[in-house]
């Protein structure tokens, strides 16, 4: 890969909090935290056991491993399960290192009380070099980042980080350490050397003496053994579970209907009331007047609340609450924003881009002299791309159940950030975080939407104000029109080709940069002169990370432009890309493989064509080819081929499911995804006008996995999405000669 890295590191909230925590503790200035609280104390099972292993016969061996009297092994995981299969794969990784019998493995959601934080996510965001630290320093780094993670409320599920951070650096270590502790306990009891004891299927064996015992027999004694924080981990050739398509642990309950999501909360002993809410239609406004005369006399209505930033009706049922809130006549304050339509928003972007011109803006990455190379290029191309705002639209509506009594608050909700939600509630209702209990069930989808916690604090406010235990549910319209969104953006690109048709100059200028920082940089391509610049412009709608975050935008910009450059050079789009991947052998292998399995270059049926794109995101390299049929004048998707290199795939079936999901999610956005503005408010309201890809429109999808070996493990939930939009528009160009530079595609074929 080229030596071109972004000038700014990832700007996640976690990174900011962590660095601030470092400085405050004196670590970056050479302080003494490395010794003391930075060195993690011994095995903390005594403190954790009452929370996660309170049952008779249950023994916590280390923080992440519980074994009961029936030899059932439970992996305790800090990430949420929102349909991505993370719980199962994390359990699979721990169980493999533990030599546990998969059929007797269970997975438990760690409590959201600060006892379990995602230490390795903090390490990945702040100081990734520590993830492969030497054995002697590992306990120090681990202890240090545990403190950082606690400080930052880092119990987060997102960024395709669960497997590649917690899985690799906590679950596997915990399993291997627990196995070593069990062997140590058995060796002491049997009076034999530990190196003579073997393990298999949750059982200990000593061949010479003929002794054998289930793990459960030595679980209590194992907890007293020293815990090795750097145990030897298995090599791929030794894996028994990792790399295999093992059944997911969450599927049976989801099939038989016993799985509990946030919206299913029915806390024992609470007589629930229900709340429906209405928020301002335009960001930055609030309630000025309210006429609730019709609502107050409606059946079942208990209370009507003007909370300033929203109005709530509490009733005996959700239906009654929603019907009542629909009748309230609310006068909202005037918005200070000049943006009334999407044309206005794009005009804001254009003004910022115009002001930056050919050399201005903030430099995100640079190599060589792009402007000079553009001036001397044999030929030049310029293009402007636009993408709209997008909603997350998870199937489970936004909801939260809250009970406030005697200064304490209980919360039941689907969230990706339970500790951050706890802190937000504490700040909002004025109580200590220690007096708030977060109950953390399954999530019915999220895609980044549940990284926000505003709906959680709203429910807590209503519960405190009314004195009722309240289940608050947002209508689909409420979440579509008044939530948090993937940003819109405009990008202007310039490129220069030499006489051999090689791309020698590349300049990209856009207005929105969030995370990951490297998403906007075409680092895999060997382009000698590159400039990547940001001309910041204000967004009218509030931003929230959306599946693959900036890669969902930049993947379309970069891979569309590279395709345009290929056609300008008169070269095949695959060959053009391959010629620029000489320093990126993994990327080259992925692109060559997708060309092979898709039959790239082979003649297709009349009216059909293929487009290609390749994007590296969240540690995984994914290239996709889309075949489109334009014979009717409208795009019909025939097939998508995807080749993925995630380093090593822990559960191939689950990985394919995630890549497929990303492709379908990305096709939905590319074809239909758009939020329009009218007088500053969002026009779309539900699935009738915010369309999803239908089953009869969904193409056949073929996925091939490359395990490239000794490289960091990549993600699965996000990386399937970024290549599909440019691959589709590139295919449409190949079929029609028309270049689509603005999404969604349906606007062109309405």
XYZ file of C-alpha atoms in Angstrom:
750
model
C 0.000 0.000 0.000
C 1.151 3.564 -0.619
C 2.663 5.524 2.212
C -0.152 8.048 2.323
C -2.080 8.336 5.549
C -4.664 10.927 6.542
C -3.406 13.958 8.408
C -6.045 13.456 11.095
C -6.625 10.285 13.061
C -10.095 8.900 13.658
C -12.203 11.568 15.301
C -14.623 9.408 17.195
C -16.074 10.577 20.473
C -14.285 7.708 22.162
C -10.942 8.853 20.788
C -11.507 12.376 22.055
C -12.555 11.219 25.503
C -9.677 8.791 25.745
C -6.967 11.240 24.794
C -8.456 13.775 27.171
C -8.436 11.126 29.882
C -4.801 10.352 29.152
C -3.754 13.958 29.443
C -5.778 14.482 32.603
C -4.130 11.478 34.199
C -0.663 12.641 33.253
C 0.142 9.610 31.106
C 0.989 11.472 27.940
C 3.096 13.826 29.991
C 5.020 10.979 31.596
C 2.911 10.591 34.722
C 2.786 7.592 37.021
C -0.454 5.885 35.980
C 1.473 3.078 34.320
C 2.182 1.802 37.812
C -0.705 1.656 40.232
C -4.190 1.778 38.745
C -2.690 1.280 35.295
C -1.507 -2.176 36.252
C -4.646 -4.255 36.302
C -5.149 -6.115 39.584
C -5.544 -9.888 39.682
C -8.593 -11.876 38.691
C -11.602 -9.786 39.895
C -14.101 -12.654 40.136
C -15.070 -11.878 43.723
C -16.420 -8.468 42.715
C -18.079 -9.614 39.497
C -19.538 -12.975 40.521
C -22.621 -11.609 42.343
C -23.557 -9.726 39.166
C -23.050 -12.439 36.553
C -22.829 -15.749 38.425
C -25.282 -15.565 41.341
C -26.869 -18.974 40.789
C -26.157 -22.127 42.759
C -23.307 -24.053 41.194
C -22.171 -21.157 38.982
C -18.509 -20.242 39.100
C -16.854 -17.267 37.445
C -13.396 -18.456 36.408
C -12.316 -15.075 35.079
C -14.154 -11.927 34.055
C -15.450 -13.405 30.801
C -15.924 -17.126 31.578
C -18.596 -18.768 33.736
C -18.930 -22.531 34.276
C -21.862 -24.124 36.072
C -22.362 -27.468 37.802
C -23.681 -29.011 34.570
C -20.455 -28.086 32.757
C -22.205 -25.370 30.775
C -19.705 -22.701 29.737
C -21.033 -19.140 29.443
C -19.142 -16.417 27.615
C -19.915 -12.977 29.055
C -19.709 -10.395 26.274
C -19.792 -6.582 26.472
C -21.195 -5.950 22.988
C -24.880 -5.935 22.116
C -26.609 -8.330 19.759
C -28.538 -6.443 17.088
C -28.838 -9.138 14.439
C -25.203 -9.186 13.371
C -24.396 -12.456 15.176
C -21.656 -10.894 17.292
C -22.662 -12.715 20.465
C -22.291 -16.104 18.819
C -18.948 -15.414 17.170
C -17.487 -13.904 20.347
C -18.613 -16.993 22.220
C -17.153 -19.168 19.478
C -13.746 -17.482 19.757
C -13.656 -17.842 23.531
C -14.852 -21.454 23.387
C -12.201 -22.454 20.858
C -9.344 -21.194 23.012
C -10.980 -22.821 26.048
C -11.435 -26.151 24.223
C -15.102 -26.049 25.221
C -17.823 -28.179 23.680
C -19.779 -25.794 21.422
C -23.135 -27.438 22.096
C -22.671 -26.626 25.798
C -21.660 -22.992 25.308
C -23.992 -20.115 26.119
C -23.585 -16.362 25.690
C -24.582 -13.751 28.270
C -24.900 -10.003 27.817
C -22.567 -8.286 30.275
C -24.261 -5.923 32.735
C -24.250 -2.249 31.795
C -22.998 -0.932 35.126
C -19.404 -0.089 34.267
C -18.016 -3.451 35.375
C -17.552 -4.522 31.767
C -16.126 -2.034 29.323
C -14.731 -2.539 25.855
C -11.084 -2.037 26.670
C -9.821 -3.083 23.252
C -12.083 -0.708 21.365
C -10.497 2.101 23.355
C -7.097 0.745 22.408
C -8.018 0.484 18.742
C -9.265 4.078 18.565
C -6.531 5.700 20.641
C -3.357 3.657 20.398
C -3.751 0.670 18.066
C -0.056 -0.157 18.372
C -0.749 -1.449 21.892
C -3.000 -4.245 20.619
C 0.050 -6.397 19.893
C 2.152 -5.347 22.865
C 4.982 -7.432 24.264
C 4.001 -9.821 27.052
C 5.799 -7.873 29.782
C 3.951 -4.619 29.058
C 0.523 -6.140 28.221
C -0.864 -6.103 31.791
C 0.039 -2.418 32.019
C -1.566 -1.471 28.713
C -4.628 -3.573 29.530
C -5.070 -1.931 32.914
C -4.469 1.531 31.536
C -7.037 1.214 28.765
C -9.543 -0.386 31.104
C -9.435 2.856 33.089
C -9.691 4.887 29.878
C -12.658 2.842 28.703
C -14.442 3.341 32.024
C -13.776 7.047 31.881
C -15.207 7.214 28.361
C -18.258 4.989 29.051
C -16.807 2.709 26.397
C -19.314 -0.106 26.185
C -19.974 0.353 22.506
C -21.161 -1.795 19.629
C -20.324 -0.259 16.270
C -17.627 0.272 13.694
C -17.488 -3.468 12.975
C -15.261 -3.636 16.033
C -16.654 -6.500 18.124
C -14.771 -9.403 16.557
C -11.591 -7.580 15.594
C -11.070 -5.977 19.002
C -12.906 -7.709 21.846
C -12.965 -11.054 20.061
C -9.287 -11.083 19.210
C -7.895 -9.416 22.301
C -10.335 -10.262 25.101
C -12.465 -13.313 24.282
C -9.616 -15.410 22.935
C -7.307 -14.354 25.751
C -10.001 -15.062 28.354
C -10.638 -18.514 26.921
C -6.973 -19.427 26.752
C -6.345 -18.047 30.235
C -9.307 -19.946 31.693
C -8.074 -23.164 30.082
C -4.639 -22.633 31.650
C -6.258 -21.935 35.042
C -8.345 -25.114 34.828
C -5.272 -27.137 33.917
C -3.396 -25.611 36.847
C -6.166 -26.529 39.264
C -6.333 -30.107 37.961
C -2.551 -30.467 38.086
C -2.550 -29.407 41.749
C -5.340 -31.842 42.611
C -3.903 -34.782 40.686
C -0.307 -34.076 41.652
C 0.923 -34.154 38.062
C 2.775 -31.655 35.844
C 0.464 -29.215 34.123
C 2.088 -29.859 30.750
C 0.867 -33.465 30.873
C -2.795 -32.445 31.000
C -4.798 -32.053 27.790
C -8.267 -30.648 27.168
C -11.110 -31.352 24.776
C -14.865 -30.743 24.755
C -14.890 -29.077 28.198
C -13.015 -31.979 29.761
C -9.546 -32.336 31.334
C -7.456 -35.459 30.652
C -4.273 -36.903 32.137
C -3.377 -39.843 29.961
C -0.671 -41.384 32.180
C -2.881 -41.711 35.248
C -6.145 -42.190 33.408
C -7.664 -39.243 35.258
C -10.322 -37.140 33.555
C -12.840 -34.620 34.773
C -15.293 -32.067 33.393
C -14.319 -28.430 33.697
C -17.052 -27.937 36.281
C -15.199 -30.125 38.781
C -12.294 -27.675 38.918
C -14.038 -24.377 38.143
C -13.901 -23.086 41.725
C -10.272 -24.045 42.199
C -9.399 -22.560 38.814
C -10.698 -19.150 39.916
C -7.981 -19.169 42.606
C -5.234 -19.779 40.065
C -3.099 -16.902 38.754
C -4.517 -15.450 35.550
C -2.100 -15.154 32.646
C -2.960 -12.029 30.634
C -0.770 -13.114 27.729
C -1.470 -16.837 27.328
C -0.319 -18.576 24.181
C -3.130 -18.486 21.621
C -3.881 -21.097 19.011
C -2.539 -20.933 15.487
C -5.089 -21.278 12.655
C -4.090 -24.897 12.090
C -5.168 -25.633 15.680
C -8.620 -24.015 15.456
C -11.572 -26.313 16.105
C -14.342 -23.711 16.153
C -12.882 -20.529 14.703
C -13.168 -20.490 10.936
C -16.186 -22.817 11.058
C -19.822 -21.953 10.356
C -21.244 -22.755 13.752
C -24.943 -22.124 14.523
C -25.799 -18.797 16.101
C -26.927 -18.872 19.702
C -29.597 -16.175 19.258
C -31.514 -17.744 16.382
C -33.686 -20.313 18.245
C -35.306 -17.713 20.518
C -35.861 -15.375 17.562
C -37.569 -18.171 15.650
C -39.843 -19.279 18.477
C -40.649 -15.733 19.589
C -39.128 -15.867 23.056
C -36.308 -13.426 22.295
C -36.777 -10.146 24.143
C -36.100 -6.805 22.492
C -36.339 -3.377 24.038
C -39.905 -2.924 22.858
C -40.905 -6.180 24.599
C -40.037 -4.885 28.076
C -42.662 -5.840 30.655
C -40.838 -5.429 33.964
C -42.258 -7.561 36.717
C -44.178 -5.620 39.347
C -44.608 -2.477 37.245
C -47.992 -1.260 36.053
C -46.842 0.315 32.804
C -48.314 3.347 31.140
C -47.437 4.257 27.556
C -46.092 7.429 26.047
C -46.221 8.763 22.508
C -44.203 11.817 21.620
C -43.910 14.504 18.985
C -40.692 16.422 18.430
C -40.006 19.598 16.451
C -40.333 19.067 12.686
C -37.400 21.424 12.037
C -34.126 21.103 13.960
C -33.368 23.881 16.412
C -36.988 24.762 17.167
C -39.101 24.263 20.276
C -42.693 24.400 21.508
C -44.162 27.922 21.631
C -47.875 27.189 21.875
C -49.904 24.059 22.494
C -53.634 23.333 22.291
C -54.346 19.906 23.762
C -58.061 20.434 24.442
C -59.156 17.521 22.256
C -56.477 15.160 23.533
C -57.190 15.598 27.236
C -60.743 14.241 26.919
C -59.781 11.179 24.871
C -60.126 7.694 26.334
C -57.187 6.380 28.319
C -55.232 9.644 28.442
C -53.481 10.105 31.782
C -51.202 13.112 31.327
C -50.131 15.558 28.618
C -46.688 17.101 28.945
C -45.081 20.099 27.294
C -41.393 19.336 27.737
C -40.193 22.286 25.655
C -38.195 20.215 23.196
C -41.050 17.737 22.730
C -44.654 17.022 23.663
C -45.691 13.713 25.250
C -49.009 12.042 25.943
C -49.105 9.304 28.572
C -52.024 6.894 28.345
C -53.197 3.415 29.246
C -52.025 2.039 25.887
C -49.649 3.129 23.165
C -52.468 3.348 20.613
C -54.428 5.708 22.855
C -51.341 7.823 23.477
C -50.506 8.069 19.786
C -54.044 8.904 18.730
C -54.180 11.631 21.363
C -50.821 13.197 20.519
C -51.883 13.326 16.865
C -54.702 15.724 17.800
C -52.542 18.274 19.627
C -52.098 21.573 17.826
C -48.509 22.699 18.441
C -46.945 25.990 17.441
C -43.193 25.701 16.966
C -40.622 28.461 17.158
C -39.056 29.746 13.954
C -35.947 27.990 12.726
C -32.796 30.096 12.403
C -31.591 27.898 9.535
C -31.738 29.352 6.006
C -32.087 25.814 4.637
C -35.670 25.126 3.586
C -35.144 22.662 0.751
C -32.391 20.307 -0.371
C -31.510 22.836 -3.058
C -30.722 25.223 -0.206
C -28.573 22.597 1.524
C -26.622 21.873 -1.657
C -26.198 25.632 -2.113
C -24.576 25.780 1.343
C -22.205 23.032 0.251
C -21.482 24.775 -3.059
C -20.640 28.038 -1.306
C -18.075 26.292 0.886
C -16.577 24.458 -2.076
C -16.414 27.658 -4.135
C -14.635 29.446 -1.298
C -12.058 26.652 -1.039
C -11.369 26.695 -4.756
C -8.484 24.662 -6.150
C -6.128 24.941 -3.190
C -8.155 25.875 -0.098
C -9.893 23.935 2.617
C -8.409 21.723 5.292
C -5.937 19.132 4.044
C -6.973 15.600 4.929
C -4.146 13.897 3.035
C -1.585 14.917 0.450
C 1.204 13.445 -1.644
C 3.257 15.143 -4.325
C 1.824 18.264 -5.958
C -1.635 17.609 -7.337
C -2.200 21.101 -8.710
C 1.095 21.168 -10.572
C 0.484 17.687 -11.969
C -3.011 18.669 -13.079
C -1.559 21.648 -14.947
C 0.870 19.480 -16.912
C -1.439 16.486 -17.464
C -2.113 15.254 -20.990
C -5.858 15.229 -20.281
C -8.048 16.278 -17.363
C -11.383 15.171 -16.005
C -13.647 16.922 -13.530
C -16.793 15.675 -11.842
C -19.177 16.695 -9.080
C -21.046 14.101 -7.012
C -23.948 14.489 -4.601
C -25.454 12.223 -1.968
C -28.586 12.944 0.098
C -29.481 12.612 3.751
C -30.466 9.076 4.752
C -32.456 7.625 7.647
C -31.374 4.484 9.502
C -34.888 2.963 9.550
C -34.288 -0.018 11.879
C -37.254 -2.352 12.079
C -37.648 -2.073 15.850
C -39.052 1.420 16.493
C -37.160 3.678 18.868
C -38.377 2.913 22.365
C -37.468 3.049 26.007
C -39.168 1.911 29.193
C -38.317 3.957 32.271
C -39.265 3.801 35.937
C -38.264 6.550 38.376
C -38.811 6.009 42.097
C -37.111 7.199 45.278
C -34.347 8.943 43.356
C -33.458 5.865 41.317
C -34.179 5.134 37.675
C -34.474 1.812 35.859
C -34.171 1.793 32.065
C -35.065 -0.975 29.617
C -33.998 -0.126 26.091
C -32.302 -1.266 22.895
C -29.063 0.706 22.684
C -25.588 0.381 21.207
C -24.120 2.531 23.995
C -25.639 1.524 27.360
C -23.083 3.324 29.537
C -23.263 6.508 27.478
C -27.053 6.279 27.685
C -26.778 5.931 31.473
C -24.611 9.045 31.679
C -26.984 10.965 29.408
C -29.949 10.058 31.607
C -28.031 10.990 34.764
C -27.207 14.385 33.349
C -30.735 14.964 32.039
C -32.718 14.086 35.164
C -30.110 15.171 37.707
C -29.233 11.942 39.482
C -26.025 9.978 39.912
C -25.176 7.408 37.252
C -24.847 4.911 40.099
C -28.581 5.341 40.738
C -29.477 4.342 37.176
C -29.794 0.719 36.086
C -29.715 -0.083 32.377
C -31.395 -3.344 31.326
C -29.952 -4.268 27.947
C -31.940 -6.683 25.711
C -31.571 -7.556 22.028
C -31.772 -4.765 19.447
C -34.129 -5.039 16.498
C -31.604 -3.431 14.163
C -29.723 -0.183 14.583
C -27.253 0.587 11.745
C -25.831 3.372 13.914
C -29.162 4.905 14.956
C -28.944 3.551 18.488
C -25.558 5.149 19.055
C -27.597 8.187 20.061
C -29.307 8.281 23.453
C -31.772 11.151 23.140
C -34.772 8.805 23.144
C -33.534 7.215 26.384
C -33.282 10.521 28.228
C -36.711 11.542 26.891
C -38.341 8.475 28.439
C -36.552 9.106 31.736
C -37.790 12.709 31.776
C -41.378 11.583 31.182
C -41.163 8.931 33.912
C -39.765 11.404 36.410
C -42.282 14.113 35.510
C -45.344 11.853 35.725
C -44.359 9.392 38.421
C -45.556 6.570 36.176
C -43.431 3.682 34.914
C -43.613 4.535 31.208
C -42.947 2.707 27.977
C -42.256 5.379 25.362
C -42.465 4.391 21.701
C -41.698 6.616 18.742
C -43.953 6.191 15.739
C -42.265 5.303 12.448
C -43.085 8.805 11.245
C -41.435 10.328 14.296
C -38.188 8.462 13.722
C -38.145 9.062 9.968
C -38.765 12.796 10.248
C -37.209 13.918 13.538
C -34.212 11.773 14.327
C -30.490 11.726 13.476
C -29.206 11.097 9.944
C -26.470 10.096 7.554
C -25.161 13.359 6.177
C -25.724 14.718 2.706
C -22.659 16.006 0.862
C -21.219 17.323 -2.398
C -17.784 16.357 -3.676
C -15.813 17.960 -6.492
C -13.056 15.897 -8.060
C -10.321 16.613 -10.564
C -7.974 14.159 -12.199
C -5.078 14.293 -14.627
C -3.889 11.549 -17.004
C -0.518 11.332 -18.700
C 0.101 10.211 -22.280
C 0.015 6.552 -21.238
C -3.415 6.937 -19.670
C -2.066 6.709 -16.116
C -3.785 8.730 -13.419
C -1.005 11.032 -12.222
C -3.057 13.659 -10.381
C -6.067 13.366 -8.084
C -7.823 16.158 -6.196
C -10.895 15.672 -4.024
C -12.811 18.436 -2.233
C -15.915 17.795 -0.109
C -17.680 19.312 2.911
C -18.333 16.555 5.474
C -15.771 14.479 7.359
C -16.725 12.261 10.255
C -15.311 8.751 10.771
C -13.174 6.872 9.961
C -10.667 9.564 9.035
C -9.081 7.466 6.294
C -12.353 6.912 4.408
C -11.716 9.874 2.102
C -8.181 8.796 1.131
C -7.575 6.563 -1.940
C -4.462 5.177 -0.252
C -4.506 1.772 -1.967
C -4.019 3.355 -5.388
C -0.581 4.338 -6.656
C -1.352 7.910 -7.677
C 1.821 10.024 -7.433
C 0.123 13.372 -6.822
C -2.877 13.429 -4.520
C -4.781 16.097 -2.597
C -7.748 15.357 -0.355
C -9.387 18.456 1.115
C -12.347 19.345 3.306
C -14.316 22.603 3.023
C -16.510 22.356 6.089
C -20.153 23.348 5.670
C -23.038 23.270 8.123
C -25.580 20.472 8.016
C -29.246 21.334 8.445
C -30.123 17.944 9.939
C -28.334 16.412 12.962
C -25.742 13.793 12.119
C -25.502 10.222 13.382
C -23.148 7.508 12.151
C -24.906 5.384 9.526
C -23.759 1.949 8.403
C -20.102 2.291 7.253
C -20.210 6.019 8.109
C -17.998 8.075 5.743
C -17.197 5.036 3.610
C -20.840 5.012 2.472
C -20.256 8.464 0.971
C -16.597 8.368 0.016
C -16.836 4.902 -1.513
C -19.318 6.304 -4.022
C -17.241 9.419 -4.700
C -13.860 7.712 -5.101
C -14.873 4.586 -7.007
C -17.159 6.515 -9.360
C -14.329 8.894 -10.191
C -11.760 6.116 -10.656
C -14.186 4.518 -13.102
C -14.549 7.800 -14.973
C -10.765 8.062 -15.183
C -10.558 4.530 -16.597
C -13.028 5.332 -19.354
C -11.315 8.650 -20.072
C -8.061 6.698 -20.491
C -9.810 4.222 -22.762
C -8.964 1.326 -20.483
C -10.898 -1.521 -18.929
C -12.031 -0.470 -15.415
C -10.607 -3.604 -13.764
C -7.275 -3.408 -15.595
C -7.049 0.317 -14.874
C -7.436 -0.319 -11.148
C -5.068 -3.299 -11.125
C -2.339 -1.169 -12.687
C -2.555 1.151 -9.645
C -2.474 -1.640 -7.052
C 1.149 -2.692 -7.415
C 1.864 -1.729 -3.807
C -1.337 -3.302 -2.476
C -1.139 -7.066 -3.102
C -4.158 -7.982 -0.944
C -6.338 -5.467 -2.768
C -5.049 -6.723 -6.096
C -5.866 -10.325 -5.184
C -9.406 -9.364 -4.165
C -10.019 -7.437 -7.395
C -8.601 -10.213 -9.560
C -10.780 -12.773 -7.815
C -14.001 -10.807 -8.229
C -13.194 -10.317 -11.912
C -12.700 -14.080 -12.223
C -15.882 -15.234 -10.486
C -18.053 -12.596 -12.188
C -16.821 -13.446 -15.675
C -15.602 -9.893 -16.129
C -14.940 -9.156 -19.785
C -17.164 -11.939 -21.063
C -19.980 -10.755 -23.352
C -23.382 -10.543 -21.689
C -26.943 -10.368 -22.924
C -27.957 -7.325 -24.914
C -28.832 -4.426 -22.629
C -26.835 -5.776 -19.687
C -23.484 -4.614 -18.351
C -21.254 -4.937 -15.308
C -19.675 -2.360 -13.038
C -16.940 -2.793 -10.467
C -15.719 -1.085 -7.290
C -13.297 -1.884 -4.476
C -13.220 -0.317 -0.998
C -11.249 -1.114 2.119
C -13.192 -0.277 5.264
C -13.028 -1.320 8.917
C -10.066 -3.581 8.244
C -11.686 -5.555 5.415
C -11.102 -5.290 1.669
C -14.216 -5.831 -0.429
C -14.611 -5.681 -4.189
C -17.991 -6.037 -5.844
C -19.269 -6.435 -9.370
C -22.881 -5.589 -10.170
C -24.639 -6.748 -13.327
C -27.553 -4.563 -14.388
C -30.144 -5.039 -17.110
C -31.088 -1.750 -18.805
C -33.029 -3.282 -21.708
C -36.318 -1.772 -20.482
C -34.813 1.655 -19.884
C -34.896 1.175 -16.123
C -32.260 -0.604 -14.001
C -32.984 -4.208 -13.140
C -30.429 -5.882 -10.883
C -29.333 -9.297 -12.083
C -26.485 -10.313 -9.803
C -23.862 -9.058 -7.384
C -20.515 -10.781 -6.892
C -18.419 -9.909 -3.845
C -14.940 -10.982 -2.798
C -13.853 -10.147 0.733
C -10.517 -10.286 2.531
C -11.052 -9.771 6.256
C -7.745 -11.336 7.238
C -9.349 -14.391 8.783
C -13.093 -15.006 8.910
C -14.159 -16.543 12.219
C -17.611 -17.742 11.115
C -17.943 -17.890 7.302
C -21.731 -18.269 7.248
C -22.237 -15.353 9.625
C -19.710 -13.270 7.703
C -21.524 -13.914 4.414
C -24.805 -12.955 6.051
C -23.343 -9.621 7.103
C -21.823 -8.898 3.696
C -25.137 -9.769 2.035
C -26.955 -7.496 4.458
C -24.555 -4.660 3.700
C -25.067 -5.144 -0.031
C -28.863 -5.076 0.246
C -28.725 -2.086 2.607
C -26.405 -0.300 0.160
C -28.573 -1.119 -2.855
C -31.626 0.249 -1.046
C -29.790 3.510 -0.409
C -28.356 3.705 -3.928
C -31.686 3.087 -5.628
C -34.173 4.802 -3.327
C -32.613 6.385 -0.249
C -33.414 10.084 0.015
C -34.817 12.500 2.556
C -36.261 15.646 0.990
C -36.917 18.928 2.770
C -39.968 21.167 2.626
C -39.855 24.397 4.638
C -36.937 22.884 6.554
C -38.802 19.709 7.551
C -38.425 16.182 6.179
C -41.146 15.185 3.714
C -40.805 11.395 3.909
C -42.605 9.727 6.785
C -42.823 5.929 6.507
C -41.930 3.014 4.271
C -44.468 4.020 1.629
C -42.351 7.039 0.691
C -38.999 6.021 2.184
C -38.697 2.885 0.101
C -36.779 -0.285 0.842
C -35.488 -2.789 -1.702
C -38.179 -5.443 -2.222
C -37.517 -9.166 -2.425
C -38.466 -9.331 -6.092
C -35.921 -6.567 -6.820
C -33.088 -8.161 -4.874
C -30.413 -9.719 -7.087
C -28.683 -13.029 -6.625
C -25.601 -12.487 -4.463
C -22.449 -14.602 -4.642
C -19.731 -14.111 -2.031
C -16.214 -15.501 -1.877
C -13.912 -15.157 1.112
C -10.131 -14.836 1.059
C -8.297 -15.634 4.295
C -5.029 -13.869 3.647
C -3.184 -15.023 6.742
C -1.220 -13.249 9.410
C -2.879 -9.826 9.244
C -5.311 -8.121 11.633
C -8.865 -9.424 11.519
C -11.319 -7.101 9.760
C -14.986 -6.307 10.247
C -18.102 -7.707 8.580
C -21.140 -5.550 9.360
C -20.017 -2.410 7.524
C -17.624 -3.365 4.667
C -20.157 -4.959 2.313
C -21.960 -1.660 1.794
C -19.494 0.921 0.363
C -18.634 -0.704 -3.006
C -22.151 -1.516 -4.151
C -23.456 1.964 -5.063
C -20.497 2.867 -7.306
C -20.440 -0.635 -8.809
C -24.112 -0.186 -9.732
C -23.773 3.295 -11.230
C -20.628 2.181 -13.047
C -22.641 -0.706 -14.522
C -25.389 1.668 -15.625
C -22.768 3.781 -17.391
C -21.331 0.706 -19.087
C -24.803 -0.232 -20.331
C -26.065 3.212 -21.355
C -23.167 5.652 -21.558
C -24.915 7.839 -18.972
C -22.886 8.723 -15.894
C -24.959 9.073 -12.715
C -23.246 11.375 -10.252
C -26.135 11.952 -7.871
C -27.999 9.471 -5.702
C -30.560 8.014 -5.464
C -30.700 6.379 -8.875
C -34.518 6.247 -8.870
C -34.637 10.042 -9.316
C -33.219 9.626 -12.805
C -35.678 6.878 -13.740
C -38.819 8.159 -11.994
